[in-house]
Amino acid sequence: MGLRGSRARLADAFVVFASTWRNVSLRRAQLSFFAMWGAECAFTVALSIVAYEAGGALAVGLVGLITMLPSAVLTPLLSPLADRGRRERVLVVVSMIRGAAMAAAAVIVAIGGPIALVFVLVAASAVPSTLFRPAHSALLPTLSHTGHELAGANVVRGLLDSAASLIGPLVAAVLLAFSEVAVLIAVASASAFAGGLLVVGLRYEAPPKEASPRRPALVAEALEGLRAVGRRRDLQLILGLVAAQTFTRGALTVFSVVVAIELLGMGESGAGGLMAAFGVGAVIGSLAVSMLVSTWRLGGWFAIGVAVWGLPIALIGVFPQQATALCLLAAVGVANALIDAAGFTLIGRLTPDAVMARVFGVLESLVAVSIGTGSILAAALIEWIGIAPTLILIGSICPLAALAAWWPLRRLDRSVEVLDREIGLLQQVPMFDPLPLPAIEQLARGLEPMSVPGGQVVFSQGEPGDRYYVIESGAADVLGDGRVVATLGPGDGFGEIALLRRTPRTATIVARTPLDLQSLTSARFIAVVLGFTPSARAAEASVALELDRFSPDEAAGGPPPGVR
């Protein structure tokens, strides 16, 4: 049984990756992400080396701070732009700006120009580059044909993110061993340009945009994102743990250089080697996630990922040997895969769709602040108390934070399980078949439970319609002109005709047995079903067919099951 289960998990993982490869547009978008993120990882190593040669560990920390600070301030204001217009164009523009900045930096380093100018270029191009991930995240659903394909696309992107964390630093290590830093920066620039070119002219059917007489102020939109975070304690908890993890990640930017050169004696290329070990662990972790994604508990795994992100760093301070450090950083990479998959999924499921981009803008800003703060504080602590004590101190932050958050996260898991059951109920309704998973989740978040005693009328023929209903348990009769024309059971929905056609109810629904129902308001039902082109077409075709086959005033004949 265990062997068959393992083979089934491997088969599921293969399907996940194959579905992304077969979809040409999705494949191009994923390769674009890989090229861009590989460029960023290689460039980070190069920039750390340049800073270290210019001013030691403190300079590495300062670079981390000045490159992140503009992003931290401006990302929440710019994040709504990722929801306007064609998202692949945002990816193209961001990639070209970042690639041009890297190319200019390569020239400056090659000719021995002012290093401060390199840092200015990096800081300026970091602002638009923070839009890449939110825009890419918003693009994936429109390129996926089903909810399963979308889930697979997110798993694949996590693997590509991990692979970039491996290959980028590995390329950096090889190039630094045989050439100059300027060559490494030039290679990173070429990769960034390639990432933009991969999505030029990408074809897909974008979801309809709401017409608005004028654009709302970006500041007002950014504040609404902050309010959305402020209203949800569980969302604050997730973001707080992300802050602890990314603070440690900022410190790791400094540690990778200082530990390699001063603590382990591995030389400059050792910095790339340490981060490559991190990437190996991240790839292994991503492969494991592809087999566990259907069975895990998101909150619990997220807490474990946060704890393991910091603990190995602390242990490097206790056991400062090269082989040990490489293995411990590989463990950090595994934890990173868990955090990426579980953390982003939890944020997406806890955040209302209307403010999703703004909340992710808040996240990007928080990440930028935490990484910058972690890098500068790690550098200062190394100067003050030494390398090993700093590793132990900063490495302890994540395990302690995860321990404090364990029980709240387990409670969150239970609430997500309830949401999953409601999604499963909605997915039994043929009306919702064309909807991708994010749209069904939006519907599930708006479900309101109600109970109806046996024999009681849910609504009557001729009444105005204001809600859509799905039967959770029990049975109901559909009466047209006083005649029972159908019987509905668990998983059946009713009430859509009056909402979609803006007409009175075409039938009466009576509880044959006690009913447990889940209902949706007209506004939420219409916004989701008509807001997504495939479901809108399916809904209109279904309603037209039902109305064509049944008229409440006919003396003979009757509607097909489910007409109301």
Coordinates of C-alpha atoms in Angstrom, one line a residue:
M1 CA 0.0 0.0 0.0
G2 CA 2.8 2.3 0.9
L3 CA 4.6 1.6 -2.4
R4 CA 1.5 2.2 -4.4
G5 CA 0.9 5.5 -2.5
S6 CA 4.5 6.6 -3.3
R7 CA 4.1 5.8 -6.9
A8 CA 0.8 7.7 -7.0
R9 CA 2.4 10.8 -5.4
L10 CA 5.2 10.6 -8.0
A11 CA 2.7 10.4 -10.8
D12 CA 0.8 13.4 -9.4
A13 CA 4.1 15.3 -9.3
F14 CA 4.8 14.4 -13.0
V15 CA 1.3 15.6 -14.0
V16 CA 1.9 18.9 -12.3
F17 CA 5.0 19.6 -14.3
A18 CA 3.7 18.1 -17.6
S19 CA 0.6 20.3 -17.6
T20 CA 2.7 23.5 -17.4
W21 CA 5.0 22.3 -20.2
R22 CA 2.1 21.5 -22.6
N23 CA 0.6 25.0 -22.2
V24 CA 2.8 27.1 -24.4
S25 CA 1.8 30.5 -22.9
L26 CA 2.2 29.1 -19.4
R27 CA 5.6 27.6 -20.3
R28 CA 6.9 31.0 -21.6
A29 CA 5.7 32.8 -18.5
Q30 CA 7.4 30.3 -16.2
L31 CA 10.7 30.4 -18.2
S32 CA 10.5 34.2 -18.0
F33 CA 10.3 34.0 -14.2
F34 CA 13.2 31.6 -14.0
A35 CA 15.4 33.8 -16.2
M36 CA 14.6 36.9 -14.2
W37 CA 15.0 35.3 -10.8
G38 CA 18.2 33.5 -11.8
A39 CA 19.6 36.9 -12.9
E40 CA 18.6 38.4 -9.5
C41 CA 20.3 35.6 -7.6
A42 CA 23.6 35.8 -9.5
F43 CA 23.6 39.6 -9.3
T44 CA 23.1 39.5 -5.6
V45 CA 26.3 37.5 -5.2
A46 CA 28.1 39.9 -7.5
L47 CA 26.9 43.0 -5.7
S48 CA 27.9 41.6 -2.3
I49 CA 31.4 40.9 -3.6
V50 CA 31.7 44.5 -5.0
A51 CA 30.5 45.9 -1.7
Y52 CA 32.8 43.8 0.4
E53 CA 35.8 44.8 -1.6
A54 CA 34.8 48.4 -1.3
G55 CA 34.2 48.5 2.4
G56 CA 34.0 45.1 4.2
A57 CA 31.1 43.5 6.0
L58 CA 29.5 46.9 6.9
A59 CA 29.4 47.9 3.3
V60 CA 27.6 44.7 2.4
G61 CA 25.0 45.5 5.0
L62 CA 24.6 49.1 3.8
V63 CA 24.1 48.0 0.2
G64 CA 21.4 45.6 1.4
L65 CA 19.7 48.5 3.1
I66 CA 20.0 51.1 0.4
T67 CA 18.8 48.8 -2.3
M68 CA 15.8 47.7 -0.3
L69 CA 14.7 51.0 1.2
P70 CA 13.2 52.6 -1.9
S71 CA 11.3 49.4 -2.7
A72 CA 10.0 49.3 0.9
V73 CA 8.6 52.8 0.6
L74 CA 7.2 52.8 -3.0
T75 CA 6.1 49.2 -3.6
P76 CA 2.7 49.6 -1.8
L77 CA 2.0 52.6 -4.0
L78 CA 3.0 50.9 -7.2
S79 CA 1.4 47.5 -6.6
P80 CA -2.0 48.5 -8.0
L81 CA -0.3 49.0 -11.4
A82 CA 0.1 45.2 -11.7
D83 CA -3.7 45.0 -11.8
R84 CA -4.1 47.5 -14.6
G85 CA -3.9 46.6 -18.3
R86 CA -1.9 43.7 -19.7
R87 CA 0.2 42.1 -17.0
E88 CA 2.8 40.6 -19.4
R89 CA 3.7 44.1 -20.4
V90 CA 4.6 44.9 -16.8
L91 CA 6.9 41.9 -16.8
V92 CA 8.6 43.1 -20.0
V93 CA 9.1 46.6 -18.8
V94 CA 10.4 45.5 -15.4
S95 CA 12.8 43.0 -17.0
M96 CA 14.2 45.6 -19.4
I97 CA 14.7 48.2 -16.7
R98 CA 16.5 45.8 -14.4
G99 CA 18.6 44.3 -17.3
A100 CA 19.7 47.8 -18.4
A101 CA 20.7 48.7 -14.8
M102 CA 22.8 45.5 -14.5
A103 CA 24.4 46.2 -17.9
A104 CA 25.4 49.7 -16.8
A105 CA 26.7 48.3 -13.5
A106 CA 28.9 45.8 -15.4
V107 CA 30.4 48.6 -17.5
I108 CA 31.1 50.7 -14.4
V109 CA 32.8 47.9 -12.5
A110 CA 34.8 46.8 -15.6
I111 CA 36.3 50.3 -16.1
G112 CA 36.8 50.9 -12.4
G113 CA 34.2 53.6 -12.2
P114 CA 32.6 55.0 -9.0
I115 CA 31.1 52.1 -7.0
A116 CA 28.5 54.5 -5.5
L117 CA 27.0 54.9 -8.9
V118 CA 26.5 51.1 -9.1
F119 CA 24.6 51.2 -5.9
V120 CA 22.4 54.1 -7.1
L121 CA 21.6 52.2 -10.3
V122 CA 20.7 49.1 -8.3
A123 CA 18.5 51.1 -5.9
A124 CA 16.6 52.8 -8.7
S125 CA 16.0 49.7 -10.7
A126 CA 14.9 47.8 -7.6
V127 CA 11.7 49.8 -7.3
P128 CA 10.1 48.6 -10.5
S129 CA 11.5 45.1 -10.2
T130 CA 9.4 44.6 -7.1
L131 CA 6.4 44.5 -9.4
F132 CA 7.6 41.4 -11.2
R133 CA 6.4 38.8 -8.8
P134 CA 3.0 40.3 -8.1
A135 CA 2.4 40.8 -11.9
H136 CA 3.5 37.2 -12.6
S137 CA 1.3 35.9 -9.8
A138 CA -1.7 37.7 -11.3
L139 CA -0.8 36.4 -14.8
L140 CA -0.7 32.7 -14.0
P141 CA -4.5 32.3 -13.4
T142 CA -5.4 33.8 -16.8
L143 CA -3.0 31.4 -18.5
S144 CA -4.3 28.3 -16.7
H145 CA -7.3 26.4 -18.1
T146 CA -8.4 24.7 -14.9
G147 CA -8.0 25.1 -11.2
H148 CA -5.7 22.0 -11.1
E149 CA -3.5 23.5 -13.8
L150 CA -3.3 26.7 -11.8
A151 CA -2.2 24.9 -8.6
G152 CA 0.3 23.0 -10.7
A153 CA 1.7 26.2 -12.1
N154 CA 2.3 27.6 -8.6
V155 CA 4.1 24.4 -7.6
V156 CA 6.3 24.7 -10.8
R157 CA 7.0 28.3 -10.1
G158 CA 8.2 27.4 -6.6
L159 CA 10.5 24.8 -8.1
L160 CA 11.9 27.3 -10.6
D161 CA 12.4 29.9 -7.8
S162 CA 14.4 27.2 -6.0
A163 CA 16.3 26.3 -9.1
A164 CA 17.2 29.9 -9.7
S165 CA 18.5 30.1 -6.1
L166 CA 20.7 27.2 -7.0
I167 CA 21.8 28.0 -10.5
G168 CA 22.3 31.7 -10.1
P169 CA 24.8 31.4 -7.2
L170 CA 26.4 28.4 -8.8
V171 CA 27.0 30.3 -12.1
A172 CA 28.4 33.1 -9.9
A173 CA 30.8 30.7 -8.1
V174 CA 32.1 29.4 -11.5
L175 CA 32.5 32.8 -13.1
L176 CA 34.2 34.3 -10.1
A177 CA 36.6 31.4 -10.0
F178 CA 37.7 32.1 -13.7
S179 CA 36.8 35.7 -14.4
E180 CA 36.0 39.1 -13.0
V181 CA 32.9 40.3 -11.2
A182 CA 32.0 42.5 -14.2
V183 CA 31.6 39.4 -16.3
L184 CA 29.2 37.9 -13.8
I185 CA 27.1 41.1 -13.8
A186 CA 27.0 41.1 -17.6
V187 CA 25.7 37.5 -17.6
A188 CA 23.0 38.4 -15.1
S189 CA 22.0 41.4 -17.3
A190 CA 21.6 39.1 -20.4
S191 CA 19.4 36.7 -18.3
A192 CA 17.2 39.6 -17.2
F193 CA 16.7 40.8 -20.8
A194 CA 15.9 37.2 -21.8
G195 CA 13.2 37.1 -19.2
G196 CA 11.5 40.1 -20.7
L197 CA 11.7 38.9 -24.3
L198 CA 10.1 35.5 -23.4
V199 CA 6.8 37.1 -22.7
V200 CA 6.7 39.7 -25.5
G201 CA 3.5 39.2 -27.4
L202 CA 2.1 36.6 -25.0
R203 CA -1.5 35.7 -26.0
Y204 CA -4.2 35.0 -23.5
E205 CA -7.8 36.1 -22.7
A206 CA -7.6 38.6 -19.9
P207 CA -10.5 38.7 -17.5
P208 CA -12.8 41.8 -18.0
K209 CA -11.9 44.9 -16.1
E210 CA -14.4 47.1 -14.3
A211 CA -15.1 50.3 -16.1
S212 CA -14.3 53.4 -14.0
P213 CA -14.7 57.1 -14.8
R214 CA -11.4 57.9 -13.2
R215 CA -8.4 56.1 -11.6
P216 CA -8.5 56.1 -7.8
A217 CA -5.5 57.6 -6.1
L218 CA -2.6 55.2 -5.6
V219 CA -2.2 56.4 -2.0
A220 CA -5.8 55.6 -1.2
E221 CA -5.5 52.1 -2.7
A222 CA -2.3 51.5 -0.7
L223 CA -4.1 52.5 2.5
E224 CA -6.9 50.1 1.8
G225 CA -4.3 47.3 1.5
L226 CA -3.0 48.2 5.0
R227 CA -6.5 48.2 6.3
A228 CA -7.2 44.8 5.0
V229 CA -4.2 43.5 6.9
G230 CA -5.3 45.3 10.0
R231 CA -8.7 43.6 9.9
R232 CA -7.3 40.1 10.0
R233 CA -5.2 38.8 12.9
D234 CA -4.4 35.6 11.1
L235 CA -3.1 37.6 8.2
Q236 CA -1.0 39.7 10.6
L237 CA 0.4 36.5 12.0
I238 CA 1.5 35.2 8.6
L239 CA 3.1 38.5 7.7
G240 CA 4.8 38.7 11.1
L241 CA 6.5 35.3 10.5
V242 CA 7.4 36.3 7.0
A243 CA 9.1 39.4 8.5
A244 CA 11.1 37.2 10.8
Q245 CA 12.1 34.9 8.0
T246 CA 13.1 37.7 5.6
F247 CA 15.0 39.5 8.3
T248 CA 17.0 36.4 8.7
R249 CA 17.4 36.2 4.9
G250 CA 18.8 39.7 4.9
A251 CA 21.3 38.7 7.5
L252 CA 22.2 35.6 5.3
T253 CA 23.2 37.9 2.5
V254 CA 25.9 39.2 4.8
F255 CA 26.7 35.8 6.4
S256 CA 27.3 34.2 3.0
V257 CA 30.2 36.5 2.3
V258 CA 31.6 36.9 5.8
V259 CA 31.3 33.3 6.8
A260 CA 32.8 32.0 3.6
I261 CA 35.8 34.4 3.7
E262 CA 36.5 35.0 7.4
L263 CA 35.0 32.0 9.3
L264 CA 35.5 29.1 6.9
G265 CA 38.3 30.3 4.7
M266 CA 36.6 29.5 1.4
G267 CA 37.5 32.6 -0.5
E268 CA 35.3 34.9 -2.6
S269 CA 33.9 32.0 -4.7
G270 CA 32.9 30.3 -1.4
A271 CA 30.1 32.9 -1.0
G272 CA 28.6 31.5 -4.2
G273 CA 29.1 28.0 -3.0
L274 CA 27.3 28.6 0.2
M275 CA 24.3 30.1 -1.6
A276 CA 24.4 27.2 -4.1
A277 CA 24.0 24.8 -1.2
F278 CA 20.9 26.8 -0.2
G279 CA 19.6 26.4 -3.7
V280 CA 20.2 22.6 -3.7
G281 CA 18.0 22.3 -0.6
A282 CA 15.4 24.6 -2.1
V283 CA 15.1 22.4 -5.2
I284 CA 14.8 19.2 -3.0
G285 CA 12.2 21.0 -0.9
S286 CA 10.2 22.1 -4.0
L287 CA 10.1 18.5 -5.3
A288 CA 8.8 17.3 -2.0
V289 CA 6.1 20.0 -1.9
S290 CA 4.9 18.8 -5.4
M291 CA 4.1 15.4 -3.8
L292 CA 2.7 16.8 -0.5
V293 CA 0.6 19.7 -1.7
S294 CA -2.7 17.7 -1.6
T295 CA -2.3 16.4 1.9
W296 CA -0.5 18.9 4.1
R297 CA -1.7 21.3 6.7
L298 CA -0.5 24.7 5.5
G299 CA -0.2 26.5 8.9
G300 CA 1.7 23.7 10.5
W301 CA 4.2 23.3 7.6
F302 CA 4.6 27.0 7.4
A303 CA 5.6 27.2 11.1
I304 CA 8.1 24.3 10.5
G305 CA 9.5 26.1 7.5
V306 CA 10.0 29.3 9.5
A307 CA 11.7 27.4 12.4
V308 CA 14.1 25.5 10.1
W309 CA 14.9 28.7 8.2
G310 CA 16.7 30.1 11.3
L311 CA 17.9 27.1 13.3
P312 CA 20.6 25.9 10.8
I313 CA 22.1 29.4 10.7
A314 CA 22.5 29.3 14.5
L315 CA 24.1 25.9 14.3
I316 CA 26.7 27.2 11.8
G317 CA 27.9 29.4 14.6
V318 CA 28.2 26.4 16.9
F319 CA 29.8 24.1 14.3
P320 CA 31.8 26.3 11.9
Q321 CA 33.1 23.6 9.4
Q322 CA 32.7 23.8 5.6
A323 CA 30.9 20.5 5.1
T324 CA 28.6 21.2 8.1
A325 CA 27.8 24.7 6.8
L326 CA 27.0 23.5 3.3
C327 CA 24.6 20.8 4.7
L328 CA 22.9 23.3 7.1
L329 CA 22.3 25.8 4.4
A330 CA 20.8 23.1 2.2
A331 CA 18.3 22.5 5.1
V332 CA 17.6 26.3 5.0
G333 CA 16.8 25.9 1.3
V334 CA 14.3 23.1 2.1
A335 CA 12.6 25.3 4.6
N336 CA 12.5 28.1 2.0
A337 CA 10.4 25.9 -0.3
L338 CA 7.9 25.1 2.5
I339 CA 7.6 28.8 3.3
D340 CA 7.1 29.9 -0.3
A341 CA 4.4 27.3 -1.0
A342 CA 2.5 27.5 2.3
G343 CA 2.9 31.2 3.0
F344 CA 1.8 32.5 -0.4
T345 CA -1.1 30.1 -0.4
L346 CA -2.3 31.1 3.1
I347 CA -2.1 34.8 2.2
G348 CA -4.0 34.3 -1.0
R349 CA -6.7 32.3 0.9
L350 CA -7.0 34.8 3.7
T351 CA -7.2 37.9 1.6
P352 CA -10.3 39.2 -0.2
D353 CA -9.9 39.2 -3.9
A354 CA -10.7 42.9 -4.2
V355 CA -7.6 43.9 -2.3
M356 CA -5.3 41.1 -3.2
A357 CA -2.7 43.1 -5.2
R358 CA -2.5 45.7 -2.4
V359 CA -2.0 43.2 0.3
F360 CA 0.8 41.6 -1.8
G361 CA 2.2 45.1 -2.1
V362 CA 2.3 45.4 1.6
L363 CA 4.0 42.0 1.7
E364 CA 6.7 43.1 -0.8
S365 CA 7.3 46.3 1.2
L366 CA 7.6 44.3 4.5
V367 CA 10.0 41.9 2.8
A368 CA 12.1 44.8 1.6
V369 CA 12.3 46.4 5.0
S370 CA 13.0 43.2 6.8
I371 CA 15.8 42.1 4.4
G372 CA 17.4 45.6 4.5
T373 CA 17.2 45.7 8.3
G374 CA 18.5 42.2 8.7
S375 CA 21.5 42.9 6.5
I376 CA 22.6 46.1 8.2
L377 CA 21.9 44.7 11.7
A378 CA 23.9 41.5 11.0
A379 CA 26.8 43.6 9.8
A380 CA 26.7 45.8 12.8
L381 CA 26.5 42.8 15.2
I382 CA 29.5 41.1 13.5
E383 CA 31.6 44.2 14.1
W384 CA 30.4 44.3 17.7
I385 CA 30.2 40.7 19.1
G386 CA 31.8 38.7 16.3
I387 CA 30.6 36.2 13.6
A388 CA 29.7 33.1 15.6
P389 CA 27.6 34.9 18.3
T390 CA 25.8 36.9 15.6
L391 CA 24.9 33.7 13.8
I392 CA 23.5 32.1 16.9
L393 CA 21.6 35.2 17.9
I394 CA 19.9 36.0 14.6
G395 CA 19.4 32.3 13.8
S396 CA 17.4 31.9 17.0
I397 CA 14.7 34.4 16.0
C398 CA 12.8 32.3 13.5
P399 CA 12.5 29.1 15.7
L400 CA 11.3 31.2 18.7
A401 CA 8.7 33.0 16.5
A402 CA 7.5 29.8 15.0
L403 CA 7.1 28.2 18.4
A404 CA 5.0 31.2 19.7
A405 CA 2.8 31.0 16.6
W406 CA 2.3 27.2 16.5
W407 CA -1.2 26.9 18.1
P408 CA -2.7 29.9 16.3
L409 CA -1.5 28.4 13.0
R410 CA -3.0 25.1 13.8
R411 CA -6.3 26.8 14.5
L412 CA -6.0 28.5 11.1
D413 CA -5.5 25.1 9.6
R414 CA -8.9 24.0 10.9
S415 CA -10.6 27.1 9.5
V416 CA -9.0 26.4 6.1
E417 CA -10.3 22.8 6.2
V418 CA -13.8 24.2 6.6
L419 CA -13.2 26.4 3.6
D420 CA -12.0 23.4 1.6
R421 CA -15.2 21.5 2.4
E422 CA -17.3 24.5 1.2
I423 CA -15.2 24.7 -2.0
G424 CA -15.8 20.9 -2.5
L425 CA -19.6 21.6 -2.1
L426 CA -19.5 24.4 -4.7
Q427 CA -17.5 22.3 -7.1
Q428 CA -20.4 19.8 -7.3
V429 CA -22.5 22.5 -9.0
P430 CA -22.1 22.3 -12.9
M431 CA -22.6 26.1 -13.1
F432 CA -19.2 26.6 -11.4
D433 CA -17.3 24.1 -13.5
P434 CA -15.6 26.7 -15.7
L435 CA -14.4 28.7 -12.7
P436 CA -10.7 28.5 -11.7
L437 CA -10.0 27.7 -8.0
P438 CA -9.4 31.3 -6.9
A439 CA -12.9 32.3 -8.1
I440 CA -14.5 29.4 -6.3
E441 CA -12.6 30.4 -3.2
Q442 CA -14.1 33.9 -3.5
L443 CA -17.5 32.3 -3.7
A444 CA -16.8 30.0 -0.7
R445 CA -15.7 33.0 1.5
G446 CA -19.2 34.6 0.9
L447 CA -21.3 31.5 1.7
E448 CA -23.8 32.0 4.5
P449 CA -25.3 28.9 6.1
M450 CA -29.1 28.5 6.8
S451 CA -31.4 25.8 7.9
V452 CA -35.0 25.2 6.6
P453 CA -37.4 22.8 8.3
G454 CA -39.1 20.1 6.3
G455 CA -42.2 21.3 4.5
Q456 CA -41.2 25.0 4.6
V457 CA -40.9 27.1 1.4
V458 CA -37.4 28.4 0.6
F459 CA -38.8 30.8 -2.0
S460 CA -42.0 31.0 -4.1
Q461 CA -42.6 31.3 -7.8
G462 CA -43.0 35.0 -8.8
E463 CA -41.0 36.4 -5.9
P464 CA -38.0 38.6 -6.6
G465 CA -34.6 36.8 -6.5
D466 CA -31.9 38.0 -4.2
R467 CA -29.8 34.8 -3.4
Y468 CA -28.4 31.7 -4.8
Y469 CA -28.5 28.4 -2.8
V470 CA -26.6 25.2 -2.7
I471 CA -27.9 22.1 -0.7
E472 CA -25.4 20.8 1.8
S473 CA -27.8 18.1 3.2
G474 CA -31.4 17.1 2.8
A475 CA -33.8 17.2 -0.2
A476 CA -36.0 19.8 -1.8
D477 CA -38.9 19.7 -4.4
V478 CA -39.0 22.1 -7.3
L479 CA -42.6 23.2 -8.1
G480 CA -43.6 24.8 -11.4
D481 CA -47.2 26.1 -11.5
G482 CA -48.0 23.9 -8.4
R483 CA -46.5 20.7 -9.9
V484 CA -43.5 18.9 -8.6
V485 CA -41.1 18.9 -11.6
A486 CA -37.8 17.9 -9.9
T487 CA -36.2 16.9 -6.7
L488 CA -32.9 18.3 -5.6
G489 CA -30.3 16.8 -3.2
P490 CA -26.8 17.5 -1.7
G491 CA -24.6 19.3 -4.2
D492 CA -27.4 20.8 -6.2
G493 CA -27.8 24.5 -6.6
F494 CA -30.9 26.6 -7.3
G495 CA -31.9 30.2 -7.8
E496 CA -29.6 31.4 -10.6
I497 CA -32.2 32.2 -13.3
A498 CA -33.8 35.1 -11.4
L499 CA -30.3 36.5 -10.6
L500 CA -28.8 36.2 -14.1
R501 CA -32.0 37.3 -16.0
R502 CA -33.2 39.8 -13.4
T503 CA -36.7 38.1 -13.5
P504 CA -39.0 36.9 -10.7
R505 CA -38.5 33.3 -9.5
T506 CA -39.6 30.8 -12.1
A507 CA -40.4 28.0 -9.6
T508 CA -41.1 27.4 -6.0
I509 CA -38.6 25.5 -3.8
V510 CA -40.1 23.5 -0.9
A511 CA -38.0 21.5 1.7
R512 CA -39.0 17.8 1.3
T513 CA -36.8 17.1 4.4
P514 CA -34.9 19.4 6.8
L515 CA -32.4 21.3 4.6
D516 CA -28.9 22.6 5.4
L517 CA -28.2 25.3 2.8
Q518 CA -25.3 27.5 1.9
S519 CA -26.4 30.8 0.2
L520 CA -24.7 33.5 -1.8
T521 CA -25.9 37.1 -2.2
S522 CA -26.9 38.2 -5.6
A523 CA -24.1 40.7 -5.8
R524 CA -21.4 38.1 -5.0
F525 CA -22.8 35.4 -7.2
I526 CA -23.1 37.7 -10.2
A527 CA -19.7 39.4 -9.7
V528 CA -17.9 36.0 -9.8
V529 CA -19.9 34.1 -12.4
L530 CA -20.3 37.0 -14.8
G531 CA -16.8 38.4 -14.0
F532 CA -15.1 35.5 -15.6
T533 CA -15.8 35.0 -19.3
P534 CA -15.9 31.2 -19.6
S535 CA -18.3 30.9 -16.6
A536 CA -20.5 33.8 -17.9
R537 CA -20.9 32.0 -21.3
A538 CA -21.7 28.7 -19.6
A539 CA -24.2 30.3 -17.3
E540 CA -26.0 32.2 -20.0
A541 CA -26.1 29.1 -22.2
S542 CA -27.5 26.9 -19.4
V543 CA -30.2 29.5 -18.4
A544 CA -31.2 30.0 -22.1
L545 CA -31.6 26.2 -22.5
E546 CA -33.6 25.8 -19.4
L547 CA -36.0 28.7 -20.2
D548 CA -36.4 27.5 -23.7
R549 CA -37.5 24.1 -22.5
F550 CA -39.8 25.4 -19.7
S551 CA -42.2 28.3 -19.3
P552 CA -44.1 28.5 -15.9
D553 CA -47.4 29.3 -17.7
E554 CA -47.4 26.2 -19.9
A555 CA -50.1 23.7 -19.2
A556 CA -48.1 20.7 -20.2
G557 CA -44.5 19.7 -20.1
G558 CA -42.0 20.6 -17.4
P559 CA -38.6 21.9 -16.9
P560 CA -35.5 19.8 -16.7
P561 CA -34.2 19.1 -13.2
G562 CA -32.8 22.2 -11.5
V563 CA -34.9 24.8 -13.3
R564 CA -35.9 27.6 -11.0

